[in-house]
Amino acid sequence: MRDTHIIIKNAFTQDFINFFEKCVEPLDKLPGCDAHDIHINDPSGNCHIKIVNNNDRGFQRLQNEILYHINNTLPHFNVDVYQKLHSIQYGVYNPGSSYKIHIDTMVSDQLFNKKLTMVALLSDRSEFEGGDLKVGNGGNVVSLQKGSAVIFPSYALHSVTEVTKGTRKTMSTWILGPQWR
């Protein structure tokens, strides 16, 4: 299978973006919440990632909203609303931050594996420079507008170029599926 991607224009409304950011901003302040800032794959340390795990408060509602939006925008995908998301990631990329080339999944013996990766842009393109998402073996730049999302196979190589000005905010998640055949 080729590394391909699908862009969903206007996948998430401003109301959903506000709802999402309201949910994730205070995560580190909730007692018993596993979400925390992490620094992965960014040598500058200027990229702040918050992970919303499936046992965190608010995860179920966020998961339902995301799957609802995917099904409304791409009804032919028919994503099973009982399917689970791996986790939801909130990324805040400040000047000097980037994300090195990587894949999100590997063949494993786990019951469920990451099958699809979704990245949604939460910032307006006028609010930052750089920060281009590159997907696939050729590193094709995926141009997103605020509220738009891209879905691609989780085994596809992808990266984010350095943000040179402003702040780039994203929401990423992974749709799980049965073991690879």
mmCIF file of C-alpha atoms in Angstrom:
data_model
loop_
_atom_site.group_PDB
_atom_site.id
_atom_site.type_symbol
_atom_site.label_atom_id
_atom_site.label_comp_id
_atom_site.label_asym_id
_atom_site.label_seq_id
_atom_site.Cartn_x
_atom_site.Cartn_y
_atom_site.Cartn_z
ATOM 1 C CA MET A 1 0.000 0.000 0.000
ATOM 2 C CA ARG A 2 1.289 3.457 -0.872
ATOM 3 C CA ASP A 3 1.761 6.234 1.638
ATOM 4 C CA THR A 4 -1.299 8.362 0.970
ATOM 5 C CA HIS A 5 -3.192 11.011 2.842
ATOM 6 C CA ILE A 6 -6.619 12.575 2.794
ATOM 7 C CA ILE A 7 -7.240 16.200 3.733
ATOM 8 C CA ILE A 8 -10.524 17.022 5.439
ATOM 9 C CA LYS A 9 -11.272 20.706 4.970
ATOM 10 C CA ASN A 10 -13.154 22.369 7.831
ATOM 11 C CA ALA A 11 -13.181 19.125 9.822
ATOM 12 C CA PHE A 12 -13.363 20.967 13.136
ATOM 13 C CA THR A 13 -15.282 24.152 13.872
ATOM 14 C CA GLN A 14 -14.024 27.023 16.004
ATOM 15 C CA ASP A 15 -16.475 25.867 18.692
ATOM 16 C CA PHE A 16 -14.846 22.413 18.735
ATOM 17 C CA ILE A 17 -11.336 23.937 18.797
ATOM 18 C CA ASN A 18 -12.356 26.115 21.766
ATOM 19 C CA PHE A 19 -13.873 23.071 23.498
ATOM 20 C CA PHE A 20 -10.735 20.990 22.879
ATOM 21 C CA GLU A 21 -8.321 23.665 24.090
ATOM 22 C CA LYS A 22 -10.490 24.261 27.172
ATOM 23 C CA CYS A 23 -10.276 20.529 27.931
ATOM 24 C CA VAL A 24 -6.525 20.139 27.470
ATOM 25 C CA GLU A 25 -5.129 23.359 28.930
ATOM 26 C CA PRO A 26 -5.872 22.496 32.590
ATOM 27 C CA LEU A 27 -5.035 18.782 32.272
ATOM 28 C CA ASP A 28 -1.881 19.013 34.319
ATOM 29 C CA LYS A 29 -3.882 20.601 37.133
ATOM 30 C CA LEU A 30 -6.449 17.787 37.480
ATOM 31 C CA PRO A 31 -5.824 15.402 40.380
ATOM 32 C CA GLY A 32 -5.128 11.879 39.146
ATOM 33 C CA CYS A 33 -4.788 12.955 35.525
ATOM 34 C CA ASP A 34 -2.089 11.171 33.536
ATOM 35 C CA ALA A 35 -1.762 13.919 30.933
ATOM 36 C CA HIS A 36 1.436 15.893 31.118
ATOM 37 C CA ASP A 37 3.818 17.995 29.072
ATOM 38 C CA ILE A 38 6.391 15.912 27.287
ATOM 39 C CA HIS A 39 9.234 16.731 24.947
ATOM 40 C CA ILE A 40 9.673 14.114 22.273
ATOM 41 C CA ASN A 41 11.510 14.188 19.013
ATOM 42 C CA ASP A 42 12.194 17.935 19.316
ATOM 43 C CA PRO A 43 15.800 18.815 20.094
ATOM 44 C CA SER A 44 14.929 22.457 20.908
ATOM 45 C CA GLY A 45 12.557 21.627 23.757
ATOM 46 C CA ASN A 46 10.249 24.372 22.424
ATOM 47 C CA CYS A 47 7.498 21.955 21.378
ATOM 48 C CA HIS A 48 5.126 21.227 24.241
ATOM 49 C CA ILE A 49 2.959 18.131 23.927
ATOM 50 C CA LYS A 50 0.098 17.191 26.220
ATOM 51 C CA ILE A 51 -1.200 13.657 26.005
ATOM 52 C CA VAL A 52 -4.828 12.900 26.879
ATOM 53 C CA ASN A 53 -4.920 9.194 27.711
ATOM 54 C CA ASN A 54 -8.041 7.073 27.407
ATOM 55 C CA ASN A 55 -8.378 6.885 31.200
ATOM 56 C CA ASP A 56 -8.303 10.673 31.647
ATOM 57 C CA ARG A 57 -11.406 12.665 32.467
ATOM 58 C CA GLY A 58 -12.921 14.162 29.343
ATOM 59 C CA PHE A 59 -11.305 11.621 26.988
ATOM 60 C CA GLN A 60 -14.560 9.831 26.135
ATOM 61 C CA ARG A 61 -16.307 13.071 25.176
ATOM 62 C CA LEU A 62 -13.335 14.215 23.067
ATOM 63 C CA GLN A 63 -13.138 10.794 21.406
ATOM 64 C CA ASN A 64 -16.858 10.844 20.562
ATOM 65 C CA GLU A 65 -16.596 14.387 19.146
ATOM 66 C CA ILE A 66 -13.564 13.509 16.996
ATOM 67 C CA LEU A 67 -15.113 10.320 15.598
ATOM 68 C CA TYR A 68 -18.391 12.183 14.984
ATOM 69 C CA HIS A 69 -16.537 14.863 12.997
ATOM 70 C CA ILE A 70 -14.619 12.262 10.983
ATOM 71 C CA ASN A 71 -17.828 10.383 10.136
ATOM 72 C CA ASN A 72 -19.676 13.576 9.200
ATOM 73 C CA THR A 73 -16.850 14.739 6.971
ATOM 74 C CA LEU A 74 -15.888 11.357 5.501
ATOM 75 C CA PRO A 75 -19.028 9.191 5.697
ATOM 76 C CA HIS A 76 -17.554 6.628 3.291
ATOM 77 C CA PHE A 77 -14.833 5.870 5.873
ATOM 78 C CA ASN A 78 -17.577 4.620 8.211
ATOM 79 C CA VAL A 79 -15.308 4.776 11.266
ATOM 80 C CA ASP A 80 -16.857 2.579 13.926
ATOM 81 C CA VAL A 81 -17.805 4.892 16.790
ATOM 82 C CA TYR A 82 -17.094 1.990 19.130
ATOM 83 C CA GLN A 83 -13.541 1.883 17.814
ATOM 84 C CA LYS A 84 -11.034 3.381 20.181
ATOM 85 C CA LEU A 85 -8.568 6.174 19.778
ATOM 86 C CA HIS A 86 -5.118 5.462 21.199
ATOM 87 C CA SER A 87 -4.772 8.854 22.848
ATOM 88 C CA ILE A 88 -5.215 12.485 21.884
ATOM 89 C CA GLN A 89 -2.193 14.756 21.628
ATOM 90 C CA TYR A 90 -2.201 18.540 21.882
ATOM 91 C CA GLY A 91 0.913 20.043 20.334
ATOM 92 C CA VAL A 92 2.115 23.604 20.832
ATOM 93 C CA TYR A 93 5.081 24.405 18.587
ATOM 94 C CA ASN A 94 6.968 27.603 19.434
ATOM 95 C CA PRO A 95 9.791 29.194 17.396
ATOM 96 C CA GLY A 96 12.731 26.811 17.026
ATOM 97 C CA SER A 97 10.629 23.671 17.500
ATOM 98 C CA SER A 98 10.181 20.884 14.996
ATOM 99 C CA TYR A 99 9.345 17.181 14.970
ATOM 100 C CA LYS A 100 11.868 14.793 13.440
ATOM 101 C CA ILE A 101 10.857 12.251 10.810
ATOM 102 C CA HIS A 102 9.155 9.220 12.347
ATOM 103 C CA ILE A 103 6.334 6.695 12.050
ATOM 104 C CA ASP A 104 3.574 6.177 14.595
ATOM 105 C CA THR A 105 3.218 2.401 14.548
ATOM 106 C CA MET A 106 5.003 -0.854 13.992
ATOM 107 C CA VAL A 107 3.842 -4.421 13.527
ATOM 108 C CA SER A 108 3.419 -5.827 17.014
ATOM 109 C CA ASP A 109 1.682 -8.576 18.916
ATOM 110 C CA GLN A 110 -0.655 -6.135 20.659
ATOM 111 C CA LEU A 111 -4.375 -6.801 20.366
ATOM 112 C CA PHE A 112 -4.914 -3.418 18.660
ATOM 113 C CA ASN A 113 -2.481 -1.332 16.636
ATOM 114 C CA LYS A 114 -2.425 2.269 15.470
ATOM 115 C CA LYS A 115 -3.826 2.146 11.929
ATOM 116 C CA LEU A 116 -4.597 5.754 11.002
ATOM 117 C CA THR A 117 -3.009 8.992 12.179
ATOM 118 C CA MET A 118 -5.012 12.216 12.170
ATOM 119 C CA VAL A 119 -3.437 15.663 12.581
ATOM 120 C CA ALA A 120 -5.676 18.749 12.785
ATOM 121 C CA LEU A 121 -4.392 22.313 12.633
ATOM 122 C CA LEU A 122 -5.820 24.460 15.431
ATOM 123 C CA SER A 123 -3.934 27.684 14.590
ATOM 124 C CA ASP A 124 -4.587 30.056 11.741
ATOM 125 C CA ARG A 125 -1.768 29.895 9.165
ATOM 126 C CA SER A 126 -1.248 33.649 9.631
ATOM 127 C CA GLU A 127 -0.276 33.030 13.287
ATOM 128 C CA PHE A 128 2.969 31.167 12.491
ATOM 129 C CA GLU A 129 5.646 30.610 9.863
ATOM 130 C CA GLY A 130 7.368 27.309 9.069
ATOM 131 C CA GLY A 131 5.910 24.303 10.848
ATOM 132 C CA ASP A 132 5.096 22.446 7.637
ATOM 133 C CA LEU A 133 3.792 18.907 8.023
ATOM 134 C CA LYS A 134 5.535 16.535 5.616
ATOM 135 C CA VAL A 135 3.987 13.120 4.932
ATOM 136 C CA GLY A 136 5.207 10.136 2.949
ATOM 137 C CA ASN A 137 8.465 8.842 1.584
ATOM 138 C CA GLY A 138 8.933 11.970 -0.534
ATOM 139 C CA GLY A 139 8.184 14.291 2.364
ATOM 140 C CA ASN A 140 5.321 16.013 0.550
ATOM 141 C CA VAL A 141 4.159 19.159 2.342
ATOM 142 C CA VAL A 142 0.542 18.875 3.491
ATOM 143 C CA SER A 143 -1.019 22.317 3.485
ATOM 144 C CA LEU A 144 -3.730 22.653 6.119
ATOM 145 C CA GLN A 145 -5.908 25.570 7.117
ATOM 146 C CA LYS A 146 -7.265 26.142 10.632
ATOM 147 C CA GLY A 147 -9.825 23.475 11.486
ATOM 148 C CA SER A 148 -8.699 21.168 8.670
ATOM 149 C CA ALA A 149 -7.202 17.737 9.275
ATOM 150 C CA VAL A 150 -5.147 15.169 7.442
ATOM 151 C CA ILE A 151 -5.521 11.422 7.855
ATOM 152 C CA PHE A 152 -2.802 9.025 6.749
ATOM 153 C CA PRO A 153 -1.638 5.488 7.511
ATOM 154 C CA SER A 154 0.219 5.401 10.815
ATOM 155 C CA TYR A 155 3.130 3.598 9.143
ATOM 156 C CA ALA A 156 3.767 6.601 6.841
ATOM 157 C CA LEU A 157 6.908 8.626 7.482
ATOM 158 C CA HIS A 158 6.105 12.167 8.612
ATOM 159 C CA SER A 159 7.719 15.198 10.231
ATOM 160 C CA VAL A 160 7.181 18.878 11.047
ATOM 161 C CA THR A 161 9.667 21.487 9.854
ATOM 162 C CA GLU A 162 10.974 24.122 12.242
ATOM 163 C CA VAL A 163 8.547 26.831 13.328
ATOM 164 C CA THR A 164 10.347 30.122 12.682
ATOM 165 C CA LYS A 165 7.747 32.598 13.953
ATOM 166 C CA GLY A 166 4.572 32.478 16.051
ATOM 167 C CA THR A 167 2.869 29.426 17.536
ATOM 168 C CA ARG A 168 1.544 26.363 15.700
ATOM 169 C CA LYS A 169 -1.111 24.346 17.584
ATOM 170 C CA THR A 170 -2.275 20.890 16.564
ATOM 171 C CA MET A 171 -4.443 18.019 17.697
ATOM 172 C CA SER A 172 -3.280 14.536 16.791
ATOM 173 C CA THR A 173 -4.848 11.161 17.414
ATOM 174 C CA TRP A 174 -4.562 7.584 16.268
ATOM 175 C CA ILE A 175 -7.416 5.268 15.307
ATOM 176 C CA LEU A 176 -6.780 1.731 16.475
ATOM 177 C CA GLY A 177 -7.556 -1.446 14.587
ATOM 178 C CA PRO A 178 -6.973 -5.187 14.897
ATOM 179 C CA GLN A 179 -3.540 -6.706 14.436
ATOM 180 C CA TRP A 180 -1.853 -6.238 11.075
ATOM 181 C CA ARG A 181 -2.188 -9.194 8.716
#
